[in-house]
Amino acid sequence: MKLSGSPCPLDQLSIICFKRCPYLRTYLSELIHEVWLSGTVPNEWKKAGTILIHKKGNTDDPSNFRPITLESIPLKVFTPCLRNAIYSFLASNNFIEHGIQKGFTPNLSGTLEHTAQMADIINKARIRQRAVVITLLDLKNAFGEVHHNLIQSVLDYHHIPEHIKFVIKSLYTEFQTSIITSEFRTPFISVGRGVLQGDCLSPLLFNMCFNTFIQHIKAEKYRQFGFSFKLLNPIHWFQFADDAAVITGQESENQHLLNRFSIWCQWSNMIIRVDKCSTFGIKKAITKSVQYLPKLLINNNLMPTIKIGEAFQYLGRYFDFNMSNDNHKTELTTLVNELMNDIDSKPLHPRNKLLVYSLLRKALKLSPNQSINELWKSTNTHTNIQYDFYNSTKEVLEDFRSEHEDKLQNQLTCQGSFFSSVTKFSLSHLSKVWSTAQSKLPKNIYNFTIRYINNSLPTRKNLSRWGLSSSSECSFCLGPESLLHVVAGCQCYLDRFTWRHNSILNFLANTLQTVNGSALYADVPGFKSPYKVSPGFVAIVIKWLSLCGLAHCWL
């Protein structure tokens, strides 16, 4: 837990006390151990305070607020242990899906991947004159509509051990919370429905509930739906927590997936807010792509459409037909004007205002959307765009915000050409930049890159791992054909390299011996040995000495 975590308003105990007091930590660990063995969560732990955070809209409407539950410290420590145990079980048995559902997944920037991929889909559909239909779905109070009986059914679906199911059932049985504001506090209210926002276990339970539907649409009969990339299966569904987007190439396919989602919502007692849903379409009209208004139904209600020329928002990013980012520019301009006016109105010395202006310029950087678009184009043959070359999303954005961003991006046509393109370009224009970047690169990242290149070479061992060869054995000595084996481990290969070396040397010697007035030395049969002069190939010409050495010949 972070030190900045808010304490529960009921007891005002902070995690700092437990982090800095070994005695309290020991006592808490023993207490959690006893709770785990008994399988029953104490009633004192099942009381919390809930604060309301305004999302948007009218403040008189309670549905425009997000309830955040502040639990006691013992429960905050216990639920992450429970969550980690469940997640390890699901991951080790491959029970949960991460290709479609990107929300609440450790070490995964799901918003970046979904928004970048959706932008690339719209650009490809417009440029290549392909049809695409995108439907955004919205659920009413998604976290609060999860029935506790559904949680138990979902745990059974994922084969969770009985003891863990018993602990989770005990946690949600007679859980009480009090709504706390700056003016009043309500009596304790029993939580009879929904998962607790603010609890570490709730996101995983919610993902497991949605995973029942995601596993259904991953069936073979639905895999043909969607918008297909080159060398990839069609992409037909984006999910980030409760934010869903259906992407298909035809209206009929989109409608079919919407029907399946509607049936699942009826089974899980989820409520679809049709008025908050929207659909966006692109199709080919004669010789160009145009935006149009798809006609889709959900629960026998016509879904709202994105008007021609307007944009829709998904995971905080705006998308329109031309992908112009005009909405982001407008928001950024409005924000800058508001901040500038706010600074001007402050009774500050002009020197201090200039200092604030400079900090404002550093804080408001350019939108990284263009960089993300180009990054996705270069790596759209891989499932996770930042895993191969970067440790985090921050490294991706910093790299592609550099002054040579456009030059590098123009060279990236696919993921496999990354290193060759950078090397080719750096030889002429970016040699200084490349050498500086390489010198500053951490040793572990540099070694990983070298290993990545080596593991990308088509040796028999790699071809067997990729499923392109039936055997990983060397065709000459029947040993495992790794890169080290090819270079220095196989005696047959070494003999071939020697033969090629001697063949080239013999060709050069036969060509040069026709020159009059010269003495020729060559390390091949039929010529004078040059060992007393220099190894390799030596040609001594009158008045000057010519040395021709063949150090390596791997052709």
Coordinates of C-alpha atoms in Angstrom, one line a residue:
M1 CA 0.0 0.0 0.0
K2 CA 1.1 3.6 -0.7
L3 CA 1.7 6.0 2.2
S4 CA -0.6 8.4 0.5
G5 CA -3.6 6.1 0.9
S6 CA -6.5 7.7 2.6
P7 CA -7.4 6.2 6.0
C8 CA -10.9 5.0 6.9
P9 CA -12.9 8.0 8.3
L10 CA -14.3 5.7 11.0
D11 CA -11.0 5.0 12.8
Q12 CA -8.6 7.4 11.1
L13 CA -5.8 4.8 11.2
S14 CA -3.1 5.4 8.6
I15 CA -1.0 2.8 7.0
I16 CA 2.1 4.7 8.1
C17 CA 1.7 3.4 11.6
F18 CA 1.9 -0.2 10.4
K19 CA 4.8 0.5 8.0
R20 CA 6.9 2.1 10.7
C21 CA 6.0 -0.1 13.6
P22 CA 7.3 -3.8 13.4
Y23 CA 5.2 -4.8 16.4
L24 CA 2.0 -3.7 14.7
R25 CA 3.0 -5.4 11.4
T26 CA 3.7 -8.7 13.3
Y27 CA 0.4 -8.5 15.1
L28 CA -1.5 -7.7 11.9
S29 CA 0.1 -10.6 10.0
E30 CA -0.9 -13.0 12.7
L31 CA -4.4 -11.7 12.7
I32 CA -4.7 -12.0 8.9
H33 CA -3.3 -15.5 9.2
E34 CA -6.1 -16.5 11.7
V35 CA -8.7 -14.9 9.5
W36 CA -7.5 -16.8 6.5
L37 CA -7.5 -20.1 8.4
S38 CA -11.0 -19.5 9.8
G39 CA -12.4 -18.3 6.5
T40 CA -14.5 -15.7 8.2
V41 CA -13.9 -11.9 7.9
P42 CA -14.5 -10.1 11.3
N43 CA -17.6 -7.9 11.4
E44 CA -15.4 -5.0 12.6
W45 CA -13.6 -5.1 9.2
K46 CA -16.8 -5.1 7.3
K47 CA -17.7 -1.5 8.2
A48 CA -16.4 1.3 6.0
G49 CA -17.0 4.9 5.0
T50 CA -18.1 5.9 1.5
I51 CA -17.3 9.3 -0.1
L52 CA -18.9 10.6 -3.3
I53 CA -16.8 11.9 -6.2
H54 CA -18.5 14.0 -8.8
K55 CA -18.0 12.7 -12.4
K56 CA -19.9 15.1 -14.6
G57 CA -23.4 16.5 -15.1
N58 CA -25.9 17.8 -12.6
T59 CA -24.7 17.6 -9.0
D60 CA -28.3 17.1 -7.8
D61 CA -28.4 13.7 -9.5
P62 CA -26.8 11.0 -7.3
S63 CA -26.0 8.9 -10.4
N64 CA -23.5 11.5 -11.5
F65 CA -21.3 10.6 -8.5
R66 CA -18.8 7.8 -8.1
P67 CA -18.9 6.1 -4.6
I68 CA -15.5 5.3 -3.3
T69 CA -15.3 3.0 -0.2
L70 CA -12.6 3.7 2.4
E71 CA -12.0 0.5 4.3
S72 CA -10.1 -0.1 7.5
I73 CA -6.4 -0.8 7.2
P74 CA -6.6 -4.6 8.2
L75 CA -9.1 -5.2 5.4
K76 CA -7.0 -3.1 2.9
V77 CA -4.0 -5.3 3.7
F78 CA -6.1 -8.6 3.6
T79 CA -7.9 -8.1 0.3
P80 CA -4.7 -7.5 -1.8
C81 CA -3.4 -10.8 -0.4
L82 CA -6.6 -12.5 -1.5
R83 CA -6.5 -10.7 -4.9
N84 CA -2.9 -11.8 -5.6
A85 CA -3.7 -15.4 -4.7
I86 CA -6.7 -15.5 -7.1
Y87 CA -4.9 -13.7 -9.9
S88 CA -2.0 -16.1 -9.7
F89 CA -4.3 -19.0 -9.9
L90 CA -6.2 -17.6 -12.9
A91 CA -3.0 -16.6 -14.7
S92 CA -1.2 -19.9 -14.1
N93 CA -4.2 -21.9 -15.4
N94 CA -4.9 -19.4 -18.3
F95 CA -8.5 -18.9 -17.1
I96 CA -8.6 -15.1 -17.7
E97 CA -8.2 -13.3 -21.0
H98 CA -6.0 -10.2 -21.6
G99 CA -6.2 -9.7 -25.4
I100 CA -9.7 -8.1 -25.2
Q101 CA -10.0 -7.0 -21.5
K102 CA -7.3 -4.5 -20.8
G103 CA -8.7 -3.0 -17.6
F104 CA -7.1 -3.6 -14.1
T105 CA -4.3 -5.7 -15.6
P106 CA -0.9 -5.5 -13.9
N107 CA 1.9 -4.1 -16.0
L108 CA -0.3 -3.3 -19.0
S109 CA -1.2 0.1 -20.4
G110 CA -4.6 -0.9 -21.7
T111 CA -5.9 2.6 -22.6
L112 CA -2.8 3.2 -24.7
E113 CA -3.2 0.0 -26.6
H114 CA -7.0 0.3 -27.2
T115 CA -6.9 3.9 -28.3
A116 CA -3.9 3.5 -30.5
Q117 CA -5.3 0.4 -32.2
M118 CA -8.8 2.0 -32.7
A119 CA -7.1 5.1 -34.3
D120 CA -5.2 2.8 -36.6
I121 CA -8.3 0.9 -37.6
I122 CA -10.1 4.2 -38.5
N123 CA -7.2 5.4 -40.5
K124 CA -6.8 2.1 -42.4
A125 CA -10.5 2.0 -43.1
R126 CA -10.5 5.5 -44.5
I127 CA -7.3 5.2 -46.5
R128 CA -7.9 1.7 -47.9
Q129 CA -11.6 2.3 -48.5
R130 CA -12.8 -0.4 -46.2
A131 CA -16.0 -0.6 -44.2
V132 CA -15.9 -0.5 -40.4
V133 CA -18.7 -0.1 -37.8
I134 CA -17.8 0.9 -34.2
T135 CA -20.3 0.7 -31.4
L136 CA -19.7 2.1 -27.9
L137 CA -21.6 0.4 -25.1
D138 CA -22.4 1.9 -21.7
L139 CA -23.7 0.0 -18.6
K140 CA -25.7 1.7 -15.8
N141 CA -23.7 1.6 -12.6
A142 CA -21.7 -1.4 -13.7
F143 CA -19.8 -2.0 -10.5
G144 CA -23.0 -1.5 -8.4
E145 CA -25.1 -3.9 -10.4
V146 CA -23.0 -7.0 -9.8
H147 CA -25.2 -9.4 -7.8
H148 CA -23.4 -11.3 -5.0
N149 CA -25.0 -14.5 -6.3
L150 CA -23.3 -13.7 -9.6
I151 CA -20.0 -13.4 -7.9
Q152 CA -20.3 -17.0 -6.5
S153 CA -21.4 -18.3 -9.9
V154 CA -18.4 -16.6 -11.6
L155 CA -16.0 -18.1 -9.0
D156 CA -17.4 -21.5 -9.8
Y157 CA -17.0 -20.8 -13.5
H158 CA -13.3 -20.1 -13.0
H159 CA -12.7 -23.1 -10.7
I160 CA -11.7 -21.0 -7.7
P161 CA -11.0 -23.2 -4.6
E162 CA -13.8 -23.6 -2.1
H163 CA -11.9 -21.9 0.8
I164 CA -11.4 -18.7 -1.2
K165 CA -15.0 -18.7 -2.3
F166 CA -16.1 -19.1 1.4
V167 CA -13.9 -16.1 2.4
I168 CA -15.3 -13.9 -0.4
K169 CA -18.8 -14.8 0.6
S170 CA -18.1 -13.9 4.2
L171 CA -16.6 -10.6 3.1
Y172 CA -19.8 -9.5 1.2
T173 CA -22.2 -10.9 3.8
E174 CA -23.6 -8.1 6.0
F175 CA -21.0 -5.6 4.8
Q176 CA -22.0 -2.1 5.9
T177 CA -21.0 1.4 4.8
S178 CA -21.8 4.9 5.7
I179 CA -22.1 7.8 3.2
I180 CA -19.9 10.6 4.5
T181 CA -19.9 14.2 3.2
S182 CA -18.6 17.5 4.5
E183 CA -22.0 18.3 6.1
F184 CA -23.5 15.0 7.3
R185 CA -23.0 11.3 7.7
T186 CA -25.7 8.6 7.1
P187 CA -26.4 5.6 9.3
F188 CA -24.8 2.4 8.2
I189 CA -26.3 0.9 5.1
S190 CA -26.0 -2.8 4.2
V191 CA -24.4 -3.5 0.9
G192 CA -26.7 -6.1 -0.7
R193 CA -25.5 -5.6 -4.3
G194 CA -22.5 -4.6 -6.2
V195 CA -18.7 -4.7 -5.7
L196 CA -17.0 -2.1 -3.6
Q197 CA -15.2 0.7 -5.6
G198 CA -12.0 1.4 -3.7
D199 CA -11.5 -2.2 -2.6
C200 CA -8.4 -4.0 -4.1
L201 CA -10.4 -7.2 -4.8
S202 CA -13.3 -5.6 -6.6
P203 CA -11.6 -4.9 -10.0
L204 CA -10.6 -8.5 -10.3
L205 CA -14.1 -9.8 -9.4
F206 CA -15.6 -7.4 -12.0
N207 CA -13.1 -8.6 -14.6
M208 CA -14.0 -12.2 -13.8
C209 CA -17.7 -11.4 -14.3
F210 CA -17.0 -9.9 -17.7
N211 CA -14.7 -12.7 -18.6
T212 CA -17.6 -15.1 -18.8
F213 CA -18.9 -13.0 -21.8
I214 CA -15.4 -12.5 -23.4
Q215 CA -14.7 -16.2 -23.3
H216 CA -18.1 -16.7 -25.1
I217 CA -17.3 -14.3 -28.0
K218 CA -13.8 -15.8 -28.4
A219 CA -15.5 -19.0 -29.7
E220 CA -14.6 -20.0 -33.3
K221 CA -17.9 -19.0 -34.8
Y222 CA -17.3 -15.4 -33.6
R223 CA -13.6 -15.1 -34.5
Q224 CA -14.5 -14.4 -38.1
F225 CA -16.3 -11.2 -37.1
G226 CA -14.4 -7.9 -36.8
F227 CA -11.9 -5.7 -38.7
S228 CA -8.9 -7.8 -39.8
F229 CA -5.3 -6.6 -39.9
K230 CA -2.7 -8.1 -42.1
L231 CA -1.3 -11.3 -40.5
L232 CA -3.7 -11.0 -37.5
N233 CA -7.1 -12.4 -36.6
P234 CA -10.0 -10.0 -36.9
I235 CA -10.5 -7.6 -34.0
H236 CA -14.1 -7.5 -32.9
W237 CA -14.3 -6.3 -29.3
F238 CA -12.4 -3.8 -27.0
Q239 CA -13.0 -4.0 -23.3
F240 CA -11.5 -1.8 -20.6
A241 CA -13.3 -2.5 -17.3
D242 CA -16.9 -1.6 -18.1
D243 CA -16.1 0.4 -21.3
A244 CA -16.8 -1.7 -24.3
A245 CA -16.4 -1.1 -28.0
V246 CA -17.7 -3.4 -30.8
I247 CA -15.7 -3.2 -34.0
T248 CA -16.8 -5.1 -37.2
G249 CA -16.6 -4.7 -40.9
Q250 CA -20.3 -5.1 -41.5
E251 CA -23.5 -4.0 -39.7
S252 CA -24.9 -7.5 -39.6
E253 CA -21.8 -8.8 -37.7
N254 CA -22.0 -5.8 -35.3
Q255 CA -25.7 -6.5 -34.7
H256 CA -25.1 -10.1 -34.0
L257 CA -22.5 -9.3 -31.3
L258 CA -24.8 -6.7 -29.8
N259 CA -27.5 -9.4 -29.5
R260 CA -25.1 -11.7 -27.7
F261 CA -24.1 -8.9 -25.3
S262 CA -27.8 -8.1 -24.7
I263 CA -28.5 -11.8 -23.8
W264 CA -25.5 -11.8 -21.4
C265 CA -26.7 -8.6 -19.7
Q266 CA -30.1 -10.3 -19.1
W267 CA -28.3 -13.3 -17.5
S268 CA -26.1 -11.1 -15.3
N269 CA -28.8 -8.5 -14.5
M270 CA -26.7 -5.7 -16.0
I271 CA -28.5 -2.7 -17.5
I272 CA -27.5 -1.2 -20.8
R273 CA -28.0 2.5 -21.1
V274 CA -29.1 2.8 -24.7
D275 CA -29.1 6.6 -24.6
K276 CA -25.4 6.6 -23.6
C277 CA -24.4 4.2 -26.3
S278 CA -23.4 5.4 -29.8
T279 CA -22.3 3.9 -33.2
F280 CA -20.0 5.2 -35.9
G281 CA -19.6 3.9 -39.4
I282 CA -17.3 4.2 -42.4
K283 CA -18.0 2.7 -45.9
K284 CA -16.9 3.0 -49.5
A285 CA -18.9 5.3 -51.7
I286 CA -17.9 4.8 -55.4
T287 CA -14.2 5.8 -55.3
K288 CA -13.7 7.2 -51.7
S289 CA -14.5 6.4 -48.1
V290 CA -17.3 8.4 -46.3
Q291 CA -18.8 8.4 -42.9
Y292 CA -22.4 7.2 -42.6
L293 CA -25.0 6.5 -40.0
P294 CA -25.4 2.8 -39.1
K295 CA -28.7 1.5 -38.0
L296 CA -28.3 -0.9 -35.0
L297 CA -30.7 -2.1 -32.4
I298 CA -30.2 -3.2 -28.8
N299 CA -33.1 -4.4 -26.7
N300 CA -35.3 -3.3 -29.7
N301 CA -34.2 0.3 -29.3
L302 CA -32.4 2.2 -32.1
M303 CA -28.9 3.2 -31.0
P304 CA -27.8 6.9 -31.3
T305 CA -25.4 7.5 -34.1
I306 CA -22.4 9.8 -34.4
K307 CA -23.4 12.6 -36.8
I308 CA -21.4 13.2 -39.9
G309 CA -18.3 15.2 -39.1
E310 CA -18.6 14.8 -35.4
A311 CA -16.3 12.8 -33.1
F312 CA -16.9 10.2 -30.4
Q313 CA -14.9 9.7 -27.2
Y314 CA -13.5 6.4 -26.0
L315 CA -11.1 6.0 -23.0
G316 CA -10.5 9.8 -22.9
R317 CA -9.6 10.2 -26.6
Y318 CA -11.6 11.7 -29.4
F319 CA -12.0 9.8 -32.7
D320 CA -13.5 11.2 -35.9
F321 CA -13.5 10.4 -39.6
N322 CA -10.3 12.3 -40.4
M323 CA -8.6 11.7 -37.0
S324 CA -7.8 15.4 -36.9
N325 CA -7.6 15.7 -33.1
D326 CA -9.5 19.0 -33.3
N327 CA -11.4 18.3 -30.1
H328 CA -8.1 17.7 -28.2
K329 CA -6.7 20.9 -29.6
T330 CA -9.8 22.9 -28.6
E331 CA -9.7 21.4 -25.1
L332 CA -6.0 22.2 -24.8
T333 CA -6.4 25.7 -26.1
T334 CA -9.3 26.3 -23.7
L335 CA -7.3 25.0 -20.8
V336 CA -4.3 27.1 -21.6
N337 CA -6.4 30.2 -21.9
E338 CA -8.1 29.5 -18.5
L339 CA -4.8 29.0 -16.8
M340 CA -3.3 32.1 -18.4
N341 CA -6.2 34.2 -17.3
D342 CA -6.0 32.7 -13.8
I343 CA -2.3 33.6 -13.6
D344 CA -3.0 37.1 -14.9
S345 CA -5.6 37.7 -12.2
K346 CA -3.3 36.7 -9.3
P347 CA -1.7 39.5 -7.3
L348 CA 1.8 38.3 -8.2
H349 CA 5.0 40.1 -9.1
P350 CA 5.6 40.0 -12.9
R351 CA 8.8 38.0 -12.3
N352 CA 6.8 35.3 -10.4
K353 CA 4.2 35.3 -13.2
L354 CA 7.0 34.6 -15.7
L355 CA 8.2 31.8 -13.6
V356 CA 4.7 30.3 -13.5
Y357 CA 4.4 30.7 -17.2
S358 CA 7.6 28.7 -17.7
L359 CA 6.3 25.9 -15.5
L360 CA 3.0 25.9 -17.4
R361 CA 4.8 25.5 -20.7
K362 CA 6.7 22.5 -19.4
A363 CA 3.5 20.9 -18.0
L364 CA 1.4 21.4 -21.1
K365 CA 3.2 19.3 -23.7
L366 CA 2.0 18.4 -27.1
S367 CA -0.5 15.6 -27.4
P368 CA 1.2 12.2 -27.9
N369 CA -1.6 10.9 -30.1
Q370 CA 0.3 11.3 -33.4
S371 CA 3.3 9.5 -31.9
I372 CA 1.1 6.7 -30.6
N373 CA -0.5 6.4 -34.1
E374 CA 2.8 5.9 -35.8
L375 CA 4.0 3.6 -33.1
W376 CA 1.0 1.4 -33.6
K377 CA 1.5 1.3 -37.3
S378 CA 5.0 0.1 -36.9
T379 CA 4.1 -2.7 -34.4
N380 CA 0.5 -3.7 -35.3
T381 CA 1.7 -7.3 -36.0
H382 CA 2.2 -7.8 -32.2
T383 CA -0.3 -8.0 -29.4
N384 CA 1.2 -5.6 -27.0
I385 CA 3.0 -2.7 -28.5
Q386 CA 5.3 -1.6 -25.7
Y387 CA 6.6 -5.0 -24.5
D388 CA 9.3 -5.7 -27.1
F389 CA 11.3 -2.5 -26.9
Y390 CA 10.2 -0.6 -23.8
N391 CA 9.6 -1.1 -20.1
S392 CA 6.7 1.3 -19.7
T393 CA 4.4 3.6 -21.6
K394 CA 6.4 6.6 -20.4
E395 CA 9.5 5.4 -22.2
V396 CA 7.5 5.0 -25.4
L397 CA 6.2 8.5 -25.3
E398 CA 9.5 10.1 -24.4
D399 CA 11.3 8.3 -27.2
F400 CA 8.7 9.3 -29.8
R401 CA 8.6 12.9 -28.7
S402 CA 12.3 13.3 -29.6
E403 CA 13.4 15.7 -32.3
H404 CA 14.0 12.8 -34.8
E405 CA 10.6 11.3 -34.2
D406 CA 9.3 11.8 -37.8
K407 CA 12.5 10.5 -39.4
L408 CA 12.4 7.3 -37.4
Q409 CA 8.6 6.7 -37.8
N410 CA 8.9 6.9 -41.6
Q411 CA 11.3 4.0 -41.6
L412 CA 9.1 1.8 -39.4
T413 CA 7.0 -0.4 -41.7
C414 CA 6.7 -3.4 -39.4
Q415 CA 8.1 -4.6 -36.1
G416 CA 10.7 -6.8 -37.7
S417 CA 12.3 -3.9 -39.6
F418 CA 12.8 -1.8 -36.5
F419 CA 16.5 -2.5 -36.0
S420 CA 17.5 -2.5 -39.7
S421 CA 15.6 0.7 -40.3
V422 CA 17.2 2.5 -37.4
T423 CA 20.7 1.3 -38.3
K424 CA 20.3 2.3 -42.0
F425 CA 19.0 5.7 -41.1
S426 CA 21.6 6.4 -38.4
L427 CA 24.5 5.7 -40.8
S428 CA 23.7 8.8 -42.8
H429 CA 21.8 11.2 -40.6
L430 CA 21.6 10.0 -37.0
S431 CA 25.0 8.6 -36.3
K432 CA 25.6 11.1 -33.4
V433 CA 22.1 10.6 -32.0
W434 CA 22.4 6.8 -32.2
S435 CA 25.8 6.7 -30.5
T436 CA 24.6 9.0 -27.7
A437 CA 21.4 6.9 -27.2
Q438 CA 23.4 3.7 -27.2
S439 CA 25.9 5.0 -24.7
K440 CA 23.1 6.1 -22.3
L441 CA 21.2 2.8 -22.7
P442 CA 21.3 0.7 -19.5
K443 CA 23.4 -2.4 -19.8
N444 CA 20.6 -4.8 -19.1
I445 CA 18.4 -3.2 -21.8
Y446 CA 21.3 -3.3 -24.3
N447 CA 22.0 -7.0 -23.5
F448 CA 18.3 -7.7 -23.9
T449 CA 18.3 -6.0 -27.3
I450 CA 21.3 -8.1 -28.5
R451 CA 19.6 -11.3 -27.3
Y452 CA 16.4 -10.2 -29.1
I453 CA 18.3 -9.8 -32.4
N454 CA 20.0 -13.2 -31.9
N455 CA 16.7 -14.9 -31.1
S456 CA 15.2 -13.4 -34.3
L457 CA 17.6 -15.2 -36.6
P458 CA 16.2 -18.2 -38.5
T459 CA 18.3 -20.9 -37.0
R460 CA 16.9 -24.4 -36.9
K461 CA 16.3 -24.0 -33.1
N462 CA 14.2 -20.8 -33.6
L463 CA 12.4 -22.2 -36.6
S464 CA 11.4 -25.2 -34.5
R465 CA 10.2 -22.9 -31.7
W466 CA 8.2 -20.9 -34.2
G467 CA 6.6 -24.0 -35.6
L468 CA 8.2 -23.5 -39.1
S469 CA 10.5 -26.6 -38.8
S470 CA 9.8 -30.1 -37.6
S471 CA 13.3 -30.5 -36.1
S472 CA 15.8 -28.3 -34.3
E473 CA 18.8 -30.5 -35.2
C474 CA 21.7 -29.4 -37.4
S475 CA 21.4 -30.9 -40.9
F476 CA 25.2 -31.8 -40.8
C477 CA 26.1 -33.0 -37.3
L478 CA 22.5 -33.5 -35.8
G479 CA 23.2 -31.3 -32.8
P480 CA 20.9 -28.5 -31.6
E481 CA 21.4 -25.7 -34.2
S482 CA 21.6 -22.6 -32.1
L483 CA 23.4 -19.4 -33.2
L484 CA 26.5 -20.3 -31.2
H485 CA 26.4 -23.7 -32.9
V486 CA 26.3 -22.2 -36.4
V487 CA 29.1 -19.7 -35.7
A488 CA 31.6 -21.8 -33.8
G489 CA 30.1 -25.1 -32.6
C490 CA 29.6 -27.2 -35.7
Q491 CA 32.7 -28.7 -37.3
C492 CA 30.9 -29.2 -40.6
Y493 CA 30.1 -25.5 -40.7
L494 CA 33.7 -24.5 -39.9
D495 CA 34.9 -26.7 -42.8
R496 CA 32.5 -25.0 -45.1
F497 CA 33.7 -21.6 -44.0
T498 CA 37.3 -22.7 -44.6
W499 CA 36.4 -24.0 -48.1
R500 CA 34.7 -20.7 -49.0
H501 CA 37.7 -18.7 -47.6
N502 CA 40.1 -20.7 -49.7
S503 CA 37.9 -20.6 -52.8
I504 CA 37.9 -16.8 -52.8
L505 CA 41.6 -16.6 -52.0
N506 CA 42.3 -19.0 -54.9
F507 CA 40.2 -16.9 -57.3
L508 CA 42.1 -13.8 -56.4
A509 CA 45.5 -15.5 -56.6
N510 CA 44.7 -16.9 -60.1
T511 CA 43.5 -13.5 -61.2
L512 CA 46.6 -11.6 -60.0
Q513 CA 49.3 -14.0 -61.1
T514 CA 48.9 -12.8 -64.7
V515 CA 50.3 -9.4 -63.8
N516 CA 53.9 -9.2 -65.2
G517 CA 56.8 -8.3 -62.9
S518 CA 55.2 -9.3 -59.7
A519 CA 55.8 -11.9 -57.0
L520 CA 52.7 -13.6 -55.6
Y521 CA 52.4 -15.3 -52.2
A522 CA 49.1 -17.1 -51.2
D523 CA 48.1 -19.4 -48.4
V524 CA 46.6 -22.0 -50.9
P525 CA 48.2 -25.0 -52.6
G526 CA 50.2 -24.2 -55.7
F527 CA 51.6 -20.8 -54.5
K528 CA 54.4 -19.7 -52.4
S529 CA 53.6 -19.7 -48.7
P530 CA 53.3 -16.2 -47.2
Y531 CA 53.7 -17.2 -43.5
K532 CA 57.1 -15.6 -43.3
V533 CA 55.7 -12.3 -44.4
S534 CA 52.1 -12.1 -43.2
P535 CA 49.2 -14.5 -42.8
G536 CA 46.4 -14.2 -45.3
F537 CA 47.0 -13.2 -48.9
V538 CA 50.1 -11.2 -49.9
A539 CA 51.0 -9.7 -53.3
I540 CA 54.4 -8.1 -53.6
V541 CA 54.6 -5.8 -56.6
I542 CA 57.8 -4.1 -57.9
K543 CA 58.4 -0.7 -56.1
W544 CA 55.5 -1.3 -53.7
L545 CA 54.0 -3.9 -51.4
S546 CA 50.3 -4.8 -51.6
L547 CA 48.7 -6.7 -48.7
C548 CA 45.3 -8.3 -49.2
G549 CA 43.9 -10.0 -46.1
L550 CA 40.8 -12.1 -45.8
A551 CA 39.9 -11.9 -42.1
H552 CA 36.3 -13.2 -42.3
C553 CA 34.3 -14.7 -45.0
W554 CA 30.8 -15.8 -44.0
L555 CA 29.2 -15.6 -47.5

